[in-house]
Amino acid sequence: MEVLSWDGTLSSRDFQVAARAFAENWKQFNPALPPWTWVPCLKQPSRLSQEQGYLSLEKICLLGSNKEHEQEDVDEEEPEPVDNATLVESAGPQVCYYDFHIAYSDSYRVPVLYFRGYYIDGQPMAWDEIEKDLPACSSKVLLESKWTFITQEEHPHLNRPWYKLHPCGTSEWMKLLFLGDESLAKNGVAVEQYLVSWLSVVGQVVGLRIPFDMLNHHKSCN
């Protein structure tokens, strides 16, 4: 697909293709990290219903702004294969857990990142507590970017309140992202690589980073 004629959106079917490709690539390049898994579901079951679903990454600990100072010295010396503000498996009774889901928006025709934080006993975390775990750059990004803001809305498949990065403007900046990358603009839009580019941007707000090997592979494929 030519980038110039593309509007930055995905069809529901293309989202499923992109989601499964993303999950496989994540597993290949990040075997030590918890996997993204595809969760199939039907909103209105019938013989004519098309399978829907979402990507899920659950029960992980987000290293955020309150722990960044512990990482600064390491970051300054030499970059790690995986960004230090990425994800680690939680260990210990005092830690808080986070779940991340990537679902498809029928209205905006783009992926949407949903997330929630909760304590060891399952009680949901208040927003002011979640905010403390976000990277230091998040507040600045949310304040300065007209494309990104966080709202609390009902999860499209679970019917429970989750936080989400609002998708307004996603199609516009995705097209700009592809146009601004020489290799992506030259070779067109590859559906399988869409979520890598998308999460490399929106994931920064909540501390989700695409590991370098996966990004490099993504660019070499275009």
Coordinates of C-alpha atoms in Angstrom, one line a residue:
M1 CA 0.0 0.0 0.0
E2 CA 1.3 3.4 -1.0
V3 CA 1.9 5.7 2.0
L4 CA 0.8 8.9 0.2
S5 CA -2.6 7.4 -0.5
W6 CA -3.0 5.7 2.9
D7 CA -5.1 7.4 5.6
G8 CA -3.2 5.9 8.6
T9 CA -6.0 3.5 9.6
L10 CA -6.4 -0.3 9.6
S11 CA -9.4 -2.5 8.9
S12 CA -10.5 -4.9 11.6
R13 CA -9.1 -7.9 9.6
D14 CA -5.8 -6.1 9.1
F15 CA -5.6 -5.4 12.8
Q16 CA -5.9 -9.1 13.6
V17 CA -3.1 -9.9 11.1
A18 CA -0.9 -7.1 12.6
A19 CA -1.7 -8.3 16.2
R20 CA -0.8 -11.9 15.6
A21 CA 2.4 -10.9 13.7
F22 CA 3.3 -8.5 16.6
A23 CA 2.8 -11.2 19.2
E24 CA 5.0 -13.7 17.3
N25 CA 7.8 -11.1 16.8
W26 CA 7.7 -10.1 20.4
K27 CA 8.1 -13.7 21.4
Q28 CA 11.0 -14.2 19.0
F29 CA 13.0 -11.1 20.0
N30 CA 12.0 -10.9 23.7
P31 CA 11.9 -14.5 25.0
A32 CA 12.9 -13.4 28.5
L33 CA 9.9 -11.0 28.8
P34 CA 6.2 -11.9 29.4
P35 CA 4.5 -12.5 26.0
W36 CA 1.7 -10.6 24.3
T37 CA -1.1 -13.1 23.6
W38 CA -4.1 -12.9 21.3
V39 CA -7.4 -13.2 23.2
P40 CA -10.3 -14.1 20.8
C41 CA -13.8 -13.1 21.6
L42 CA -17.2 -12.4 20.0
K43 CA -19.3 -9.4 20.9
Q44 CA -22.5 -10.8 19.3
P45 CA -22.1 -14.5 18.7
S46 CA -23.7 -15.8 15.5
R47 CA -22.8 -17.8 12.5
L48 CA -22.1 -14.6 10.6
S49 CA -20.1 -12.9 13.3
Q50 CA -16.4 -12.3 12.5
E51 CA -14.0 -13.2 15.3
Q52 CA -12.7 -10.2 17.2
G53 CA -10.2 -10.0 20.0
Y54 CA -7.3 -8.1 21.6
L55 CA -3.7 -8.4 22.5
S56 CA -3.0 -8.9 26.2
L57 CA 0.2 -8.4 28.3
E58 CA -0.7 -9.1 32.0
K59 CA 0.6 -9.2 35.5
I60 CA 3.8 -7.2 35.0
C61 CA 5.5 -4.4 36.9
L62 CA 6.1 -1.1 35.3
L63 CA 9.4 0.6 36.2
G64 CA 8.3 4.2 36.3
S65 CA 9.4 7.7 37.4
N66 CA 9.8 6.7 41.0
K67 CA 12.5 4.2 40.0
E68 CA 14.2 6.0 37.2
H69 CA 17.0 7.4 39.3
E70 CA 18.1 3.9 40.1
Q71 CA 18.6 3.3 36.4
E72 CA 20.3 6.6 35.4
D73 CA 23.9 5.4 36.0
V74 CA 23.3 2.3 34.0
D75 CA 21.7 4.1 31.1
E76 CA 24.6 6.6 30.9
E77 CA 27.3 4.0 30.6
E78 CA 26.0 1.7 27.8
P79 CA 22.6 1.1 26.2
E80 CA 21.0 -2.3 27.1
P81 CA 19.4 -4.5 24.4
V82 CA 16.1 -3.7 26.1
D83 CA 15.3 -0.2 27.4
N84 CA 15.7 -0.1 31.2
A85 CA 12.3 1.6 31.6
T86 CA 10.6 -1.4 30.0
L87 CA 8.9 -4.3 31.7
V88 CA 10.1 -6.8 34.3
E89 CA 8.2 -9.6 36.0
S90 CA 7.0 -8.6 39.4
A91 CA 8.5 -10.2 42.4
G92 CA 7.6 -9.6 46.0
P93 CA 4.3 -9.0 48.0
Q94 CA 4.6 -5.2 48.0
V95 CA 4.6 -4.7 44.2
C96 CA 1.7 -3.4 42.1
Y97 CA 0.7 -5.2 38.9
Y98 CA -0.3 -3.8 35.5
D99 CA -2.2 -5.3 32.7
F100 CA -2.0 -3.9 29.1
H101 CA -4.4 -4.7 26.3
I102 CA -4.4 -3.5 22.7
A103 CA -7.9 -3.5 21.2
Y104 CA -9.3 -2.3 17.9
S105 CA -11.5 0.8 17.7
D106 CA -14.3 0.4 15.2
S107 CA -14.9 4.2 15.3
Y108 CA -11.3 5.4 14.6
R109 CA -10.2 2.2 12.8
V110 CA -6.9 2.2 14.8
P111 CA -5.5 0.2 17.7
V112 CA -6.1 1.5 21.2
L113 CA -3.9 0.9 24.3
Y114 CA -5.9 0.0 27.5
F115 CA -4.3 -0.5 30.9
R116 CA -5.0 -0.9 34.5
G117 CA -3.0 -1.1 37.8
Y118 CA -3.9 -3.1 40.8
Y119 CA -2.5 -4.2 44.1
I120 CA -1.5 -7.7 45.1
D121 CA -5.0 -8.3 46.6
G122 CA -6.7 -7.4 43.4
Q123 CA -7.8 -3.9 44.5
P124 CA -7.6 -1.4 41.6
M125 CA -5.1 1.4 42.0
A126 CA -6.2 5.1 42.0
W127 CA -5.0 7.3 39.2
D128 CA -2.7 9.3 41.4
E129 CA -0.9 6.1 42.4
I130 CA -0.6 4.9 38.8
E131 CA 0.7 8.3 37.8
K132 CA 3.7 7.8 40.2
D133 CA 4.7 4.6 38.3
L134 CA 4.6 6.3 34.9
P135 CA 7.9 7.5 33.3
A136 CA 9.0 11.0 34.1
C137 CA 8.5 12.0 30.5
S138 CA 4.8 11.0 30.5
S139 CA 3.4 14.1 32.1
K140 CA 5.4 16.2 29.6
V141 CA 4.2 14.1 26.7
L142 CA 0.6 14.2 27.8
L143 CA 0.8 18.0 28.5
E144 CA 2.5 18.9 25.2
S145 CA 1.0 16.5 22.7
K146 CA -2.3 17.3 21.1
W147 CA -2.5 13.7 19.9
T148 CA -2.4 11.8 23.2
F149 CA -4.4 11.9 26.4
I150 CA -5.6 9.4 29.0
T151 CA -9.2 8.7 29.8
Q152 CA -11.0 6.1 31.8
E153 CA -13.7 4.2 29.8
E154 CA -15.3 0.8 29.6
H155 CA -13.1 -1.9 28.1
P156 CA -14.7 -2.9 24.8
H157 CA -14.5 -6.6 25.5
L158 CA -14.5 -6.9 29.3
N159 CA -17.2 -4.3 30.2
R160 CA -15.2 -2.9 33.1
P161 CA -13.5 0.5 33.5
W162 CA -9.9 0.7 32.2
Y163 CA -7.6 3.6 31.4
K164 CA -6.8 4.1 27.8
L165 CA -4.8 6.3 25.5
H166 CA -7.4 8.1 23.4
P167 CA -7.1 7.2 19.7
C168 CA -8.0 10.6 18.3
G169 CA -5.3 11.7 16.0
T170 CA -3.7 8.3 15.8
S171 CA -4.3 7.9 12.1
E172 CA -2.8 11.3 11.3
W173 CA 0.4 10.8 13.3
M174 CA 0.8 7.2 12.0
K175 CA 0.8 8.5 8.4
L176 CA 3.3 11.2 9.4
L177 CA 5.4 8.6 11.1
F178 CA 5.5 6.5 7.9
L179 CA 6.1 9.5 5.7
G180 CA 9.0 10.6 7.9
D181 CA 10.8 7.3 7.9
E182 CA 12.6 6.9 4.6
S183 CA 12.5 3.1 4.5
L184 CA 8.8 3.0 5.5
A185 CA 7.9 5.7 2.9
K186 CA 9.8 4.0 0.2
N187 CA 8.5 0.5 0.6
G188 CA 4.9 1.3 1.6
V189 CA 2.7 0.2 4.4
A190 CA 3.2 -3.4 5.7
V191 CA 0.3 -4.4 7.8
E192 CA 2.4 -6.9 9.8
Q193 CA 4.7 -4.0 10.9
Y194 CA 2.0 -1.5 11.9
L195 CA 1.8 -2.3 15.6
V196 CA 5.6 -2.1 16.0
S197 CA 5.6 1.5 14.7
W198 CA 2.5 2.4 16.7
L199 CA 3.6 1.0 20.0
S200 CA 7.1 2.6 19.7
V201 CA 5.2 5.9 20.0
V202 CA 2.2 5.4 22.3
G203 CA 4.1 2.9 24.6
Q204 CA 6.4 5.7 25.7
V205 CA 3.6 7.3 27.7
V206 CA 3.2 4.3 30.0
G207 CA 6.8 3.0 29.9
L208 CA 6.2 0.2 27.3
R209 CA 9.2 0.2 25.0
I210 CA 9.9 -1.8 21.9
P211 CA 13.3 -3.6 22.3
F212 CA 16.1 -2.4 20.0
D213 CA 16.4 -5.8 18.2
M214 CA 12.8 -5.8 17.4
L215 CA 12.8 -2.3 16.1
N216 CA 15.9 -2.9 14.0
H217 CA 14.3 -6.0 12.5
H218 CA 11.1 -4.0 11.8
K219 CA 13.1 -1.4 9.8
S220 CA 15.2 -4.0 7.9
C221 CA 12.0 -5.6 6.7
N222 CA 10.8 -2.4 5.1

